[in-house]
mmCIF file with all atom_site columns, C-alpha atoms in Angstrom:
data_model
loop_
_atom_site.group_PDB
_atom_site.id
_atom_site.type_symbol
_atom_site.label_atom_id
_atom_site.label_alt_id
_atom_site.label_comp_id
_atom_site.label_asym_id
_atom_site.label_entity_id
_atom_site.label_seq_id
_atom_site.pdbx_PDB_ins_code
_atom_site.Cartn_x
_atom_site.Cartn_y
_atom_site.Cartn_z
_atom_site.occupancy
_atom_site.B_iso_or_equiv
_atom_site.pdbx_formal_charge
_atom_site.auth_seq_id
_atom_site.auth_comp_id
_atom_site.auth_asym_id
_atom_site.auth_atom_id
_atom_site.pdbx_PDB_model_num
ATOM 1   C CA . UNK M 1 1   ? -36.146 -13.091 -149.909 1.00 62.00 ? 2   UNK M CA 1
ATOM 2   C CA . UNK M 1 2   ? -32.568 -12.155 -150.567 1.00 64.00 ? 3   UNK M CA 1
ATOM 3   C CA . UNK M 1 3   ? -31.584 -10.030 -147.752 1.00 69.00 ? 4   UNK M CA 1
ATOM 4   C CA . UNK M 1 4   ? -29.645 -10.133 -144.590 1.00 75.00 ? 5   UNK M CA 1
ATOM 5   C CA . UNK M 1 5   ? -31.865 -11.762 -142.430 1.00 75.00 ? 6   UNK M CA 1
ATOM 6   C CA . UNK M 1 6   ? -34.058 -14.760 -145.082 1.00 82.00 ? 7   UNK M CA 1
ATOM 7   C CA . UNK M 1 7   ? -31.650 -14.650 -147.442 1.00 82.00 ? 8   UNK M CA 1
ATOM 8   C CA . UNK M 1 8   ? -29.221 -16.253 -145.093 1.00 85.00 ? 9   UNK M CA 1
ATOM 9   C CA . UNK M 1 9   ? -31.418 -18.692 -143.426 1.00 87.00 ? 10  UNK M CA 1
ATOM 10  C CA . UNK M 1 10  ? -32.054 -19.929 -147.139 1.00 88.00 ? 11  UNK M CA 1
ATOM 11  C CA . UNK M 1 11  ? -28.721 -20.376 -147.905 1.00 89.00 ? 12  UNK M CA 1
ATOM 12  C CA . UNK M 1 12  ? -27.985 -21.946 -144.715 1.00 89.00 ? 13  UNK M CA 1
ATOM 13  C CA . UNK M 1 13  ? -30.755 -24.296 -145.606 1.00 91.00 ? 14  UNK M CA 1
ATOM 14  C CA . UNK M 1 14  ? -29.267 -24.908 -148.694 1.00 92.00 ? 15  UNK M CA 1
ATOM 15  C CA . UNK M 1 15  ? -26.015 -25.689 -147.414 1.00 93.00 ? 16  UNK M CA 1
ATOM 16  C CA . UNK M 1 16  ? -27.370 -28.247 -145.009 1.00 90.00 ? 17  UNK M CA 1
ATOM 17  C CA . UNK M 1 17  ? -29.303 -29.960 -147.535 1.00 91.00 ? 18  UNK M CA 1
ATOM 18  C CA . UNK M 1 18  ? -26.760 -30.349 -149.468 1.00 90.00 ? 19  UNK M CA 1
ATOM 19  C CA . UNK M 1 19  ? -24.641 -32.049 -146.834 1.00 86.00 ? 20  UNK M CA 1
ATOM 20  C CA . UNK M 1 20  ? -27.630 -34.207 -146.159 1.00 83.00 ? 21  UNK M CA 1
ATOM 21  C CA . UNK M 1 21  ? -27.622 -35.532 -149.371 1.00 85.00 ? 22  UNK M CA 1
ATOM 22  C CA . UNK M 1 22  ? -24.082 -36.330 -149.895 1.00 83.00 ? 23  UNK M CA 1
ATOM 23  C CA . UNK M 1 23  ? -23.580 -38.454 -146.777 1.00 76.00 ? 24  UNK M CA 1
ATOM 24  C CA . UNK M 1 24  ? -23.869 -41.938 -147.435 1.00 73.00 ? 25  UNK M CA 1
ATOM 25  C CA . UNK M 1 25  ? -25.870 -43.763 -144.204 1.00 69.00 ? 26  UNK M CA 1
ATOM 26  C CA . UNK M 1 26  ? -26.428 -46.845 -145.849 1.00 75.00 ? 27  UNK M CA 1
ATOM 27  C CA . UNK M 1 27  ? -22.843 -47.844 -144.260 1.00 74.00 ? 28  UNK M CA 1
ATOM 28  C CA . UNK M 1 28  ? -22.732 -49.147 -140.965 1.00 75.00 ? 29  UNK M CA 1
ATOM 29  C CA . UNK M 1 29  ? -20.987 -46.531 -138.834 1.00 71.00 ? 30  UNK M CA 1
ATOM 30  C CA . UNK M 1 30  ? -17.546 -47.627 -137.035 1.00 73.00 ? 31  UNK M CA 1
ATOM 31  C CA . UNK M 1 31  ? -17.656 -48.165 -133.609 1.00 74.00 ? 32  UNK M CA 1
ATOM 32  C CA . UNK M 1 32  ? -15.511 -45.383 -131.507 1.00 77.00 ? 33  UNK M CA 1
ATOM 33  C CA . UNK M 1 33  ? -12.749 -47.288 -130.781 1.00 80.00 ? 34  UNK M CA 1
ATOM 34  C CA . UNK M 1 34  ? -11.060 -45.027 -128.412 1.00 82.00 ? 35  UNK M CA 1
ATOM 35  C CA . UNK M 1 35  ? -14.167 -44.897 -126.574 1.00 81.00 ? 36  UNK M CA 1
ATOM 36  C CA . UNK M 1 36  ? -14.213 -48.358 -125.862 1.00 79.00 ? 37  UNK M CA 1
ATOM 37  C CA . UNK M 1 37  ? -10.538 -48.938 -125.338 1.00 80.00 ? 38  UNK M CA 1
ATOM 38  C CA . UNK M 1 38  ? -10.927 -46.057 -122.349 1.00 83.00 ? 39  UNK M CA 1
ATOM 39  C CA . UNK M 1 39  ? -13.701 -48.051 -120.929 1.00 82.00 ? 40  UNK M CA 1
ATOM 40  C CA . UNK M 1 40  ? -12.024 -50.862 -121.151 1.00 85.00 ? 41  UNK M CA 1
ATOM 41  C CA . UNK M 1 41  ? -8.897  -49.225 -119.143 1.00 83.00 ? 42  UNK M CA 1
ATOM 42  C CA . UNK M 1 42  ? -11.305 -48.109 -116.448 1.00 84.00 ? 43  UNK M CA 1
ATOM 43  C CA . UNK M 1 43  ? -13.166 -51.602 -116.242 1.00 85.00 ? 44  UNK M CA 1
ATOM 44  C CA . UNK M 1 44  ? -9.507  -52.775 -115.445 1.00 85.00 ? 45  UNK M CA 1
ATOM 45  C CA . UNK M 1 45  ? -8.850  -50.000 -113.444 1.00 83.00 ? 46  UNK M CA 1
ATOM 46  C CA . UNK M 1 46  ? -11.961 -50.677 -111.401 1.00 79.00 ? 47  UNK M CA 1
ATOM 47  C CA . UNK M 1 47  ? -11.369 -54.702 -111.088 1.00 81.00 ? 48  UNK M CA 1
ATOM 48  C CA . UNK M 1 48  ? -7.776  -54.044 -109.847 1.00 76.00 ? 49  UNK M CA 1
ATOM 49  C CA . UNK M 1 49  ? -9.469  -51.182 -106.794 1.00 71.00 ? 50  UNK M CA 1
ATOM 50  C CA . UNK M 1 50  ? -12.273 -53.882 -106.276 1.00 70.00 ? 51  UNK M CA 1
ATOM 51  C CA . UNK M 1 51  ? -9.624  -56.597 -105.448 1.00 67.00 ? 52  UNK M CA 1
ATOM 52  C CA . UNK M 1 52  ? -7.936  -54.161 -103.077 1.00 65.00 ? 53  UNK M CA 1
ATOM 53  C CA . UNK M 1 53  ? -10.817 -53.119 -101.180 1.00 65.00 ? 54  UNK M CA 1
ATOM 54  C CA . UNK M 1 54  ? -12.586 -56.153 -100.912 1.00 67.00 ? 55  UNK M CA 1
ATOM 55  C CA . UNK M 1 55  ? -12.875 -56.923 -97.510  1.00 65.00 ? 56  UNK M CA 1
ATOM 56  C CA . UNK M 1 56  ? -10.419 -60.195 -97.258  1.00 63.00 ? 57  UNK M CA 1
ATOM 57  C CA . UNK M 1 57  ? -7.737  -57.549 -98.175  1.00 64.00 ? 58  UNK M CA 1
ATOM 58  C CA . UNK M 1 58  ? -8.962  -54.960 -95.161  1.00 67.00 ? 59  UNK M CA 1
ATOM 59  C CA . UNK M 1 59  ? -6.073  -53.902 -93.245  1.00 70.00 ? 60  UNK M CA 1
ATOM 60  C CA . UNK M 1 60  ? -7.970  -54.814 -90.522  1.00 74.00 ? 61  UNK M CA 1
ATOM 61  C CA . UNK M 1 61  ? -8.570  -58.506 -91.567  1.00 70.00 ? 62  UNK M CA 1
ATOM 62  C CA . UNK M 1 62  ? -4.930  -59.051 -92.426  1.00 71.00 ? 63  UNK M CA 1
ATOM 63  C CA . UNK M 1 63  ? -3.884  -57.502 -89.539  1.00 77.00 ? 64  UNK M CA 1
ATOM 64  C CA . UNK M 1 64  ? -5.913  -60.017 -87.651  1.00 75.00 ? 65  UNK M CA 1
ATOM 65  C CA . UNK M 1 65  ? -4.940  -62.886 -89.638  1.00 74.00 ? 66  UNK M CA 1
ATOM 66  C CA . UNK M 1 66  ? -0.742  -61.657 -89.158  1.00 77.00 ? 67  UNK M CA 1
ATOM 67  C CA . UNK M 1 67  ? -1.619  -61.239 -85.435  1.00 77.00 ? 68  UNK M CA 1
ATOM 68  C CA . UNK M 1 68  ? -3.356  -65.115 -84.754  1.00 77.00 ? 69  UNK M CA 1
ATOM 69  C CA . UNK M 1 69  ? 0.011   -66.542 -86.960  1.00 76.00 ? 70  UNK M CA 1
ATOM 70  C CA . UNK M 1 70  ? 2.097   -64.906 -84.279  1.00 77.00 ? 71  UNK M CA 1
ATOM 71  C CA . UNK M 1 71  ? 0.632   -65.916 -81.565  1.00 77.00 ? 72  UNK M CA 1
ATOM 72  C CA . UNK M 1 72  ? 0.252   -69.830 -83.068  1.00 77.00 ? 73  UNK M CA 1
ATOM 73  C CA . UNK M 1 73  ? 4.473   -69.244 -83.789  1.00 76.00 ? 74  UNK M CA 1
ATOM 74  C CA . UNK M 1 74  ? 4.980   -67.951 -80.462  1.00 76.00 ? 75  UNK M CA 1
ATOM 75  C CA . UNK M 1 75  ? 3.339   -70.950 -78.685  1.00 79.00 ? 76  UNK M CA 1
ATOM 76  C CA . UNK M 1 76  ? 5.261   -73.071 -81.292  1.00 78.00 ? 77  UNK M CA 1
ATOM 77  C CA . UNK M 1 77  ? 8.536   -71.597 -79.924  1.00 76.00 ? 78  UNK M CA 1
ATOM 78  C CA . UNK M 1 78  ? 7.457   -71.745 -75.904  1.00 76.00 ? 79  UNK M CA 1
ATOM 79  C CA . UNK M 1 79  ? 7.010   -75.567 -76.737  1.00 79.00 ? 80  UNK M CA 1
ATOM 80  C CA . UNK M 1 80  ? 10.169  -76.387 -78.498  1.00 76.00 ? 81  UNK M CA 1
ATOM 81  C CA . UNK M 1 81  ? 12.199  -73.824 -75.397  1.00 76.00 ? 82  UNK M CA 1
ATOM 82  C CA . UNK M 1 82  ? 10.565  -76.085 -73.341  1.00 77.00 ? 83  UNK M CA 1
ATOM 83  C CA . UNK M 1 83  ? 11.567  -79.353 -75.006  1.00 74.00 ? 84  UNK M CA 1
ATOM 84  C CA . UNK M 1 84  ? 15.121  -77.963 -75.475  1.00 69.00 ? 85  UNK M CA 1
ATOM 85  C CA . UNK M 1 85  ? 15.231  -77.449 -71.527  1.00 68.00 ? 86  UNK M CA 1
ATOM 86  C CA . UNK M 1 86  ? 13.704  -80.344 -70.640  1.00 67.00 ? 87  UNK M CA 1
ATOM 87  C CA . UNK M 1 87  ? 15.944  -82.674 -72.663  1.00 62.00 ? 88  UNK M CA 1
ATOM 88  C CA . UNK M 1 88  ? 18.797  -80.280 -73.054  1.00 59.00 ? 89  UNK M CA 1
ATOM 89  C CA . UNK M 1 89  ? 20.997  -82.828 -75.199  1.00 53.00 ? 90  UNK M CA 1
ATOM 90  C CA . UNK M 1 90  ? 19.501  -86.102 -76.293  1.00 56.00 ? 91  UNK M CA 1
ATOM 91  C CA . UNK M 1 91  ? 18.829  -88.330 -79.005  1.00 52.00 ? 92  UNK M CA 1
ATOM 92  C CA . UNK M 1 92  ? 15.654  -85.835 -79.517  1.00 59.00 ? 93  UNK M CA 1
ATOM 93  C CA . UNK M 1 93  ? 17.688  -83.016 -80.944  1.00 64.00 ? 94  UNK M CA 1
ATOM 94  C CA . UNK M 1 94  ? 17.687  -83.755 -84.576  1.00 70.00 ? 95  UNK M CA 1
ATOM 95  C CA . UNK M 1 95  ? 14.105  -83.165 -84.232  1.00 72.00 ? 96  UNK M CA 1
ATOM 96  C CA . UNK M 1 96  ? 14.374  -80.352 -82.008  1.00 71.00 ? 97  UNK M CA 1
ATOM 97  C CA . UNK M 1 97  ? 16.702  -78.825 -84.248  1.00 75.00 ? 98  UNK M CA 1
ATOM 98  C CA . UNK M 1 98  ? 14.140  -80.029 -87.444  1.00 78.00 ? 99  UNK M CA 1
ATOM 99  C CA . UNK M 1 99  ? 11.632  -77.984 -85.118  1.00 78.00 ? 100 UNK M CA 1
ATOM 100 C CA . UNK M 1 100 ? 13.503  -75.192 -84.613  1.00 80.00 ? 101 UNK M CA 1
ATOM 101 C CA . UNK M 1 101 ? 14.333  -74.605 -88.402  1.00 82.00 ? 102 UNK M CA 1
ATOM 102 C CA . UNK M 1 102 ? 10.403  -75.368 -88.933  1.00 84.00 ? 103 UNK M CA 1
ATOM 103 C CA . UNK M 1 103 ? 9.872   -72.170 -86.315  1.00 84.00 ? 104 UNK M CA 1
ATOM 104 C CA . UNK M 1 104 ? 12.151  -69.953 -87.870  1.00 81.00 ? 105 UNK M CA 1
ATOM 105 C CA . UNK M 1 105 ? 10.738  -69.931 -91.040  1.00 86.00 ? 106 UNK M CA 1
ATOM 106 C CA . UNK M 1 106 ? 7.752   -69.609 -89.991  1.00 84.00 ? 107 UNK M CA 1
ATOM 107 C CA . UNK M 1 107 ? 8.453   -66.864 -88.504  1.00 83.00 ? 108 UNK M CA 1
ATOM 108 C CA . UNK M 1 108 ? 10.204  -65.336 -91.412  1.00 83.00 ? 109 UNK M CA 1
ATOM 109 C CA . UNK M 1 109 ? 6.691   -65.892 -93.271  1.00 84.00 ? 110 UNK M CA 1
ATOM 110 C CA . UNK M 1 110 ? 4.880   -63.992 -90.841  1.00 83.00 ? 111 UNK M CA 1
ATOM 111 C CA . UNK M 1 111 ? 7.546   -61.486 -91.079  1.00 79.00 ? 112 UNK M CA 1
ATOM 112 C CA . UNK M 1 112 ? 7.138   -60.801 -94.205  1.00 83.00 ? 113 UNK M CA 1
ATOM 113 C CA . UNK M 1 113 ? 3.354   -61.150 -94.233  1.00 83.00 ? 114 UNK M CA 1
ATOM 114 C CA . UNK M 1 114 ? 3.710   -57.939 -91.759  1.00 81.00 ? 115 UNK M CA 1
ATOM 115 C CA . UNK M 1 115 ? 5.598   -56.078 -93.891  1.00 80.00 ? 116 UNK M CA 1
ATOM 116 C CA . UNK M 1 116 ? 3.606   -56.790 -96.843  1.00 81.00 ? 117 UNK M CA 1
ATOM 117 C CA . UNK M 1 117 ? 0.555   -56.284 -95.098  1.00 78.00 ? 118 UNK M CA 1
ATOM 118 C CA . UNK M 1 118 ? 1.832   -52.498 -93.525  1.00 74.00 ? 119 UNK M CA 1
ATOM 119 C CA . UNK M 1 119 ? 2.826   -51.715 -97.161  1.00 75.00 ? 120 UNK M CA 1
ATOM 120 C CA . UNK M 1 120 ? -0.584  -52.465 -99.081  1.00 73.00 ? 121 UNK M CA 1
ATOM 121 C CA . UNK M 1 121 ? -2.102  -50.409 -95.807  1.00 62.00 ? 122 UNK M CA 1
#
């Protein structure tokens, strides 16, 4: 049984019994950290592409959205032009000027909800 072919099996055997043997599993293996901590990276990595693509984010819904606040701003501004000319100077222009500042930042919102909205396109 000694030779090149048996003999080796055997003392392959051998070699495997023996490491068998001297591994204690009655210890509860670790669990594989760096396993979970990638998972966990990718289960972060996956919420954060979720939130981008869900579909109130679509370009197409913000652009939408951006596109209705311009046109309530622009009838916002067509009203107060209209009050301006009508009443030109008057006790009324505290609040058109109250109006007017109202208008402008609005629009300086919706400005920036453009831009924001092009750059997360």
């Amino acid at each position: 049984c000694d030779d090149d072919c048996a003999g080796l099996l055997i003392r392959d055997m051998d070699k495997l019994l023996r490491l068998i043997t001297s591994a204690n599993l009655t210890l509860p293996l670790p669990p594989p950290y760096k396993m979970l901590y990638r998972f966990e990276n990718m289960t972060e990595e996956l919420k954060s592409l979720q939130h981008m693509l869900s579909p109130q984010r679509a370009p197409e819904r913000l652009l939408q959205l951006a596109d209705s606040n311009l046109g309530s701003l622009v009838t916002e501004m067509d009203e107060l032009l209209s009050r301006l000319q009508a009443t030109k100077v008057s006790a009324d222009g505290e609040q058109t000027d109250a109006d007017a500042e109202r208008s402008r930042k609005r629009a300086e919102e919706l400005e920036m909800f453009v831009k924001n909205t092009l750059l997360a396109a």
